[in-house]
Amino acid sequence: MAIPDCNLQRINNKKHCSEILYMCCPMFWYSFNERCYKYVATHMTWADAELYCVSQRANLVSIHSQNEQSFVKALIKNFDPAQRTTWIGLSDIHKEGKWMWSDGSAVTFTFWNTGEPNNNKRNEHCVQTNWDINLKWNDIPCSLTYSFVCASRTASP
């Protein structure tokens, strides 16, 4: 899945483009399904990554479909061809086994690797994507540092 270049699309489609029906994201943000996404290569803990996203008027990414998972995977690969593990906004920090997105949206889709989540050593409360050979989700200690993806709560951050 290719990452859309919204500015190029806007130039090519300007006769058919309206601000109401067409959405573009700020520089370094990418559009998918009326949300804006940003890959951040700087390694941070899960909490610090969430705070950074909030400072950008967004949250760590919540993923609600296979198509969105594929988009997030392509976004990561675009900036990190090695497709290293990356934070997403899922955690069970508040109650063990009750997974919640940091943006407050409902958990309607999961992409766990086989055997996950397993809360290894009773210390895995945050979720990374691109884990293991299958590049799926894994629960991991929140204190580790990884790159991350932010997603806007509304159409544009």
PDB file of C-alpha atoms in Angstrom:
ATOM      1  CA  MET A   1       0.000   0.000   0.000  1.00  0.00           C
ATOM      2  CA  ALA A   2       1.482   3.326  -1.042  1.00  0.00           C
ATOM      3  CA  ILE A   3       1.443   6.339   1.223  1.00  0.00           C
ATOM      4  CA  PRO A   4      -0.673   9.060  -0.430  1.00  0.00           C
ATOM      5  CA  ASP A   5       0.903  12.399  -1.248  1.00  0.00           C
ATOM      6  CA  CYS A   6      -1.937  14.713  -0.374  1.00  0.00           C
ATOM      7  CA  ASN A   7      -0.335  17.823  -1.832  1.00  0.00           C
ATOM      8  CA  LEU A   8       0.176  16.074  -5.174  1.00  0.00           C
ATOM      9  CA  GLN A   9      -3.404  14.783  -5.060  1.00  0.00           C
ATOM     10  CA  ARG A  10      -4.679  18.277  -4.342  1.00  0.00           C
ATOM     11  CA  ILE A  11      -2.798  19.726  -7.339  1.00  0.00           C
ATOM     12  CA  ASN A  12      -4.022  16.959  -9.648  1.00  0.00           C
ATOM     13  CA  ASN A  13      -7.601  17.104  -8.378  1.00  0.00           C
ATOM     14  CA  LYS A  14      -8.085  20.804  -7.748  1.00  0.00           C
ATOM     15  CA  LYS A  15     -11.144  20.999 -10.015  1.00  0.00           C
ATOM     16  CA  HIS A  16     -12.834  18.309  -7.919  1.00  0.00           C
ATOM     17  CA  CYS A  17     -11.438  19.283  -4.546  1.00  0.00           C
ATOM     18  CA  SER A  18     -13.493  20.968  -1.853  1.00  0.00           C
ATOM     19  CA  GLU A  19     -12.449  21.623   1.715  1.00  0.00           C
ATOM     20  CA  ILE A  20     -15.596  19.868   2.946  1.00  0.00           C
ATOM     21  CA  LEU A  21     -15.180  16.656   0.950  1.00  0.00           C
ATOM     22  CA  TYR A  22     -11.399  16.483   0.653  1.00  0.00           C
ATOM     23  CA  MET A  23      -8.957  16.466   3.499  1.00  0.00           C
ATOM     24  CA  CYS A  24      -5.258  17.144   3.520  1.00  0.00           C
ATOM     25  CA  CYS A  25      -2.894  16.769   6.425  1.00  0.00           C
ATOM     26  CA  PRO A  26      -0.088  19.076   7.563  1.00  0.00           C
ATOM     27  CA  MET A  27       3.460  18.497   6.349  1.00  0.00           C
ATOM     28  CA  PHE A  28       4.905  15.166   7.564  1.00  0.00           C
ATOM     29  CA  TRP A  29       1.389  13.849   8.295  1.00  0.00           C
ATOM     30  CA  TYR A  30      -0.371  11.377   6.002  1.00  0.00           C
ATOM     31  CA  SER A  31      -4.079  11.015   5.325  1.00  0.00           C
ATOM     32  CA  PHE A  32      -6.127   7.812   5.600  1.00  0.00           C
ATOM     33  CA  ASN A  33      -9.887   7.492   6.223  1.00  0.00           C
ATOM     34  CA  GLU A  34     -10.320  11.093   7.342  1.00  0.00           C
ATOM     35  CA  ARG A  35      -7.542  10.949   9.924  1.00  0.00           C
ATOM     36  CA  CYS A  36      -3.955  12.187   9.808  1.00  0.00           C
ATOM     37  CA  TYR A  37      -1.016   9.956  10.765  1.00  0.00           C
ATOM     38  CA  LYS A  38       2.591  10.757  11.597  1.00  0.00           C
ATOM     39  CA  TYR A  39       5.537   8.367  12.028  1.00  0.00           C
ATOM     40  CA  VAL A  40       8.048   9.527  14.646  1.00  0.00           C
ATOM     41  CA  ALA A  41      11.471   7.861  14.497  1.00  0.00           C
ATOM     42  CA  THR A  42      12.628   9.169  17.895  1.00  0.00           C
ATOM     43  CA  HIS A  43      12.580   6.371  20.454  1.00  0.00           C
ATOM     44  CA  MET A  44      10.472   7.098  23.540  1.00  0.00           C
ATOM     45  CA  THR A  45       8.656   5.174  26.240  1.00  0.00           C
ATOM     46  CA  TRP A  46       4.976   4.513  25.558  1.00  0.00           C
ATOM     47  CA  ALA A  47       3.893   7.294  27.960  1.00  0.00           C
ATOM     48  CA  ASP A  48       6.337   9.841  26.511  1.00  0.00           C
ATOM     49  CA  ALA A  49       5.260   8.901  22.982  1.00  0.00           C
ATOM     50  CA  GLU A  50       1.619   9.464  23.953  1.00  0.00           C
ATOM     51  CA  LEU A  51       2.514  12.838  25.510  1.00  0.00           C
ATOM     52  CA  TYR A  52       4.313  13.831  22.315  1.00  0.00           C
ATOM     53  CA  CYS A  53       1.279  12.866  20.226  1.00  0.00           C
ATOM     54  CA  VAL A  54      -1.021  14.833  22.553  1.00  0.00           C
ATOM     55  CA  SER A  55       1.269  17.863  22.113  1.00  0.00           C
ATOM     56  CA  GLN A  56       0.533  17.500  18.386  1.00  0.00           C
ATOM     57  CA  ARG A  57      -3.254  17.395  19.033  1.00  0.00           C
ATOM     58  CA  ALA A  58      -3.277  13.633  18.403  1.00  0.00           C
ATOM     59  CA  ASN A  59      -2.788  10.313  20.236  1.00  0.00           C
ATOM     60  CA  LEU A  60      -0.786   7.186  19.650  1.00  0.00           C
ATOM     61  CA  VAL A  61      -2.485   5.458  16.733  1.00  0.00           C
ATOM     62  CA  SER A  62      -5.619   3.398  17.293  1.00  0.00           C
ATOM     63  CA  ILE A  63      -6.224   0.772  14.616  1.00  0.00           C
ATOM     64  CA  HIS A  64      -9.761  -0.308  13.754  1.00  0.00           C
ATOM     65  CA  SER A  65      -9.503  -2.467  10.617  1.00  0.00           C
ATOM     66  CA  GLN A  66      -7.185  -4.613   8.530  1.00  0.00           C
ATOM     67  CA  ASN A  67      -7.017  -1.793   5.971  1.00  0.00           C
ATOM     68  CA  GLU A  68      -5.895   0.661   8.635  1.00  0.00           C
ATOM     69  CA  GLN A  69      -3.351  -1.879   9.952  1.00  0.00           C
ATOM     70  CA  SER A  70      -1.975  -2.209   6.404  1.00  0.00           C
ATOM     71  CA  PHE A  71      -1.785   1.579   6.070  1.00  0.00           C
ATOM     72  CA  VAL A  72       0.092   1.930   9.385  1.00  0.00           C
ATOM     73  CA  LYS A  73       2.473  -0.865   8.378  1.00  0.00           C
ATOM     74  CA  ALA A  74       3.137   0.883   5.026  1.00  0.00           C
ATOM     75  CA  LEU A  75       3.673   4.214   6.796  1.00  0.00           C
ATOM     76  CA  ILE A  76       6.269   2.645   9.094  1.00  0.00           C
ATOM     77  CA  LYS A  77       7.993   0.867   6.187  1.00  0.00           C
ATOM     78  CA  ASN A  78       8.123   4.156   4.245  1.00  0.00           C
ATOM     79  CA  PHE A  79      10.340   5.677   6.967  1.00  0.00           C
ATOM     80  CA  ASP A  80      11.925   2.494   8.351  1.00  0.00           C
ATOM     81  CA  PRO A  81      12.525  -0.101   5.604  1.00  0.00           C
ATOM     82  CA  ALA A  82      13.615  -2.596   8.307  1.00  0.00           C
ATOM     83  CA  GLN A  83      10.067  -2.330   9.755  1.00  0.00           C
ATOM     84  CA  ARG A  84      11.250  -2.322  13.356  1.00  0.00           C
ATOM     85  CA  THR A  85       8.834  -2.579  16.252  1.00  0.00           C
ATOM     86  CA  THR A  86       6.801   0.582  16.804  1.00  0.00           C
ATOM     87  CA  TRP A  87       4.433   1.745  19.550  1.00  0.00           C
ATOM     88  CA  ILE A  88       0.692   1.916  18.924  1.00  0.00           C
ATOM     89  CA  GLY A  89      -1.895   3.352  21.326  1.00  0.00           C
ATOM     90  CA  LEU A  90      -3.191   0.120  22.868  1.00  0.00           C
ATOM     91  CA  SER A  91      -2.582  -0.676  26.549  1.00  0.00           C
ATOM     92  CA  ASP A  92      -4.066  -2.401  29.569  1.00  0.00           C
ATOM     93  CA  ILE A  93      -2.368  -0.033  32.025  1.00  0.00           C
ATOM     94  CA  HIS A  94      -5.603   0.718  33.895  1.00  0.00           C
ATOM     95  CA  LYS A  95      -6.819  -2.871  34.322  1.00  0.00           C
ATOM     96  CA  GLU A  96      -5.002  -6.066  33.418  1.00  0.00           C
ATOM     97  CA  GLY A  97      -6.522  -7.716  30.371  1.00  0.00           C
ATOM     98  CA  LYS A  98      -8.837  -4.769  29.565  1.00  0.00           C
ATOM     99  CA  TRP A  99      -7.240  -3.333  26.446  1.00  0.00           C
ATOM    100  CA  MET A 100      -7.991   0.323  25.694  1.00  0.00           C
ATOM    101  CA  TRP A 101      -6.897   2.767  23.015  1.00  0.00           C
ATOM    102  CA  SER A 102      -5.264   5.939  24.352  1.00  0.00           C
ATOM    103  CA  ASP A 103      -7.675   8.051  22.272  1.00  0.00           C
ATOM    104  CA  GLY A 104     -10.650   6.489  24.085  1.00  0.00           C
ATOM    105  CA  SER A 105     -12.040   4.707  21.019  1.00  0.00           C
ATOM    106  CA  ALA A 106     -13.440   1.181  21.298  1.00  0.00           C
ATOM    107  CA  VAL A 107     -11.240  -1.841  20.604  1.00  0.00           C
ATOM    108  CA  THR A 108     -13.026  -3.331  17.586  1.00  0.00           C
ATOM    109  CA  PHE A 109     -10.039  -4.919  15.817  1.00  0.00           C
ATOM    110  CA  THR A 110      -6.888  -6.691  17.004  1.00  0.00           C
ATOM    111  CA  PHE A 111      -3.840  -8.053  15.209  1.00  0.00           C
ATOM    112  CA  TRP A 112      -2.083 -10.053  17.930  1.00  0.00           C
ATOM    113  CA  ASN A 113       0.799 -12.355  17.113  1.00  0.00           C
ATOM    114  CA  THR A 114       0.190 -16.003  18.020  1.00  0.00           C
ATOM    115  CA  GLY A 115       0.323 -16.432  21.811  1.00  0.00           C
ATOM    116  CA  GLU A 116      -0.149 -12.722  22.492  1.00  0.00           C
ATOM    117  CA  PRO A 117      -1.006 -10.897  24.609  1.00  0.00           C
ATOM    118  CA  ASN A 118       0.785 -12.936  27.260  1.00  0.00           C
ATOM    119  CA  ASN A 119       1.758 -10.371  29.945  1.00  0.00           C
ATOM    120  CA  ASN A 120       5.185 -12.011  30.256  1.00  0.00           C
ATOM    121  CA  LYS A 121       6.590 -11.551  33.781  1.00  0.00           C
ATOM    122  CA  ARG A 122       3.359  -9.664  34.623  1.00  0.00           C
ATOM    123  CA  ASN A 123       4.922  -6.498  33.251  1.00  0.00           C
ATOM    124  CA  GLU A 124       3.631  -6.120  29.678  1.00  0.00           C
ATOM    125  CA  HIS A 125       0.928  -3.473  29.482  1.00  0.00           C
ATOM    126  CA  CYS A 126       1.649  -1.593  26.242  1.00  0.00           C
ATOM    127  CA  VAL A 127       1.533  -2.723  22.623  1.00  0.00           C
ATOM    128  CA  GLN A 128       3.980  -2.594  19.747  1.00  0.00           C
ATOM    129  CA  THR A 129       3.322  -3.485  16.135  1.00  0.00           C
ATOM    130  CA  ASN A 130       5.748  -5.104  13.653  1.00  0.00           C
ATOM    131  CA  TRP A 131       6.803  -7.661  16.236  1.00  0.00           C
ATOM    132  CA  ASP A 132       8.453 -10.939  15.263  1.00  0.00           C
ATOM    133  CA  ILE A 133       8.564 -12.358  11.739  1.00  0.00           C
ATOM    134  CA  ASN A 134       4.783 -11.930  11.287  1.00  0.00           C
ATOM    135  CA  LEU A 135       4.960  -8.169  12.011  1.00  0.00           C
ATOM    136  CA  LYS A 136       1.941  -8.391  14.302  1.00  0.00           C
ATOM    137  CA  TRP A 137       1.091  -6.949  17.733  1.00  0.00           C
ATOM    138  CA  ASN A 138       2.848  -7.857  20.971  1.00  0.00           C
ATOM    139  CA  ASP A 139       2.416  -6.690  24.554  1.00  0.00           C
ATOM    140  CA  ILE A 140       5.656  -5.365  26.030  1.00  0.00           C
ATOM    141  CA  PRO A 141       6.794  -3.298  29.059  1.00  0.00           C
ATOM    142  CA  CYS A 142       5.783   0.352  28.662  1.00  0.00           C
ATOM    143  CA  SER A 143       9.191   1.544  29.900  1.00  0.00           C
ATOM    144  CA  LEU A 144      11.025   0.342  26.779  1.00  0.00           C
ATOM    145  CA  THR A 145      11.676   2.853  24.004  1.00  0.00           C
ATOM    146  CA  TYR A 146      10.520   2.588  20.396  1.00  0.00           C
ATOM    147  CA  SER A 147       9.534   4.767  17.486  1.00  0.00           C
ATOM    148  CA  PHE A 148       5.791   5.387  17.247  1.00  0.00           C
ATOM    149  CA  VAL A 149       2.848   6.502  15.131  1.00  0.00           C
ATOM    150  CA  CYS A 150       0.488   9.332  16.091  1.00  0.00           C
ATOM    151  CA  ALA A 151      -3.004   9.748  14.640  1.00  0.00           C
ATOM    152  CA  SER A 152      -5.231  12.785  14.873  1.00  0.00           C
ATOM    153  CA  ARG A 153      -8.520  12.539  16.740  1.00  0.00           C
ATOM    154  CA  THR A 154     -10.213  14.677  14.110  1.00  0.00           C
ATOM    155  CA  ALA A 155      -9.738  15.353  10.437  1.00  0.00           C
ATOM    156  CA  SER A 156      -6.565  17.428  10.795  1.00  0.00           C
ATOM    157  CA  PRO A 157      -4.190  18.053  13.716  1.00  0.00           C
TER     158      PRO A 157
END
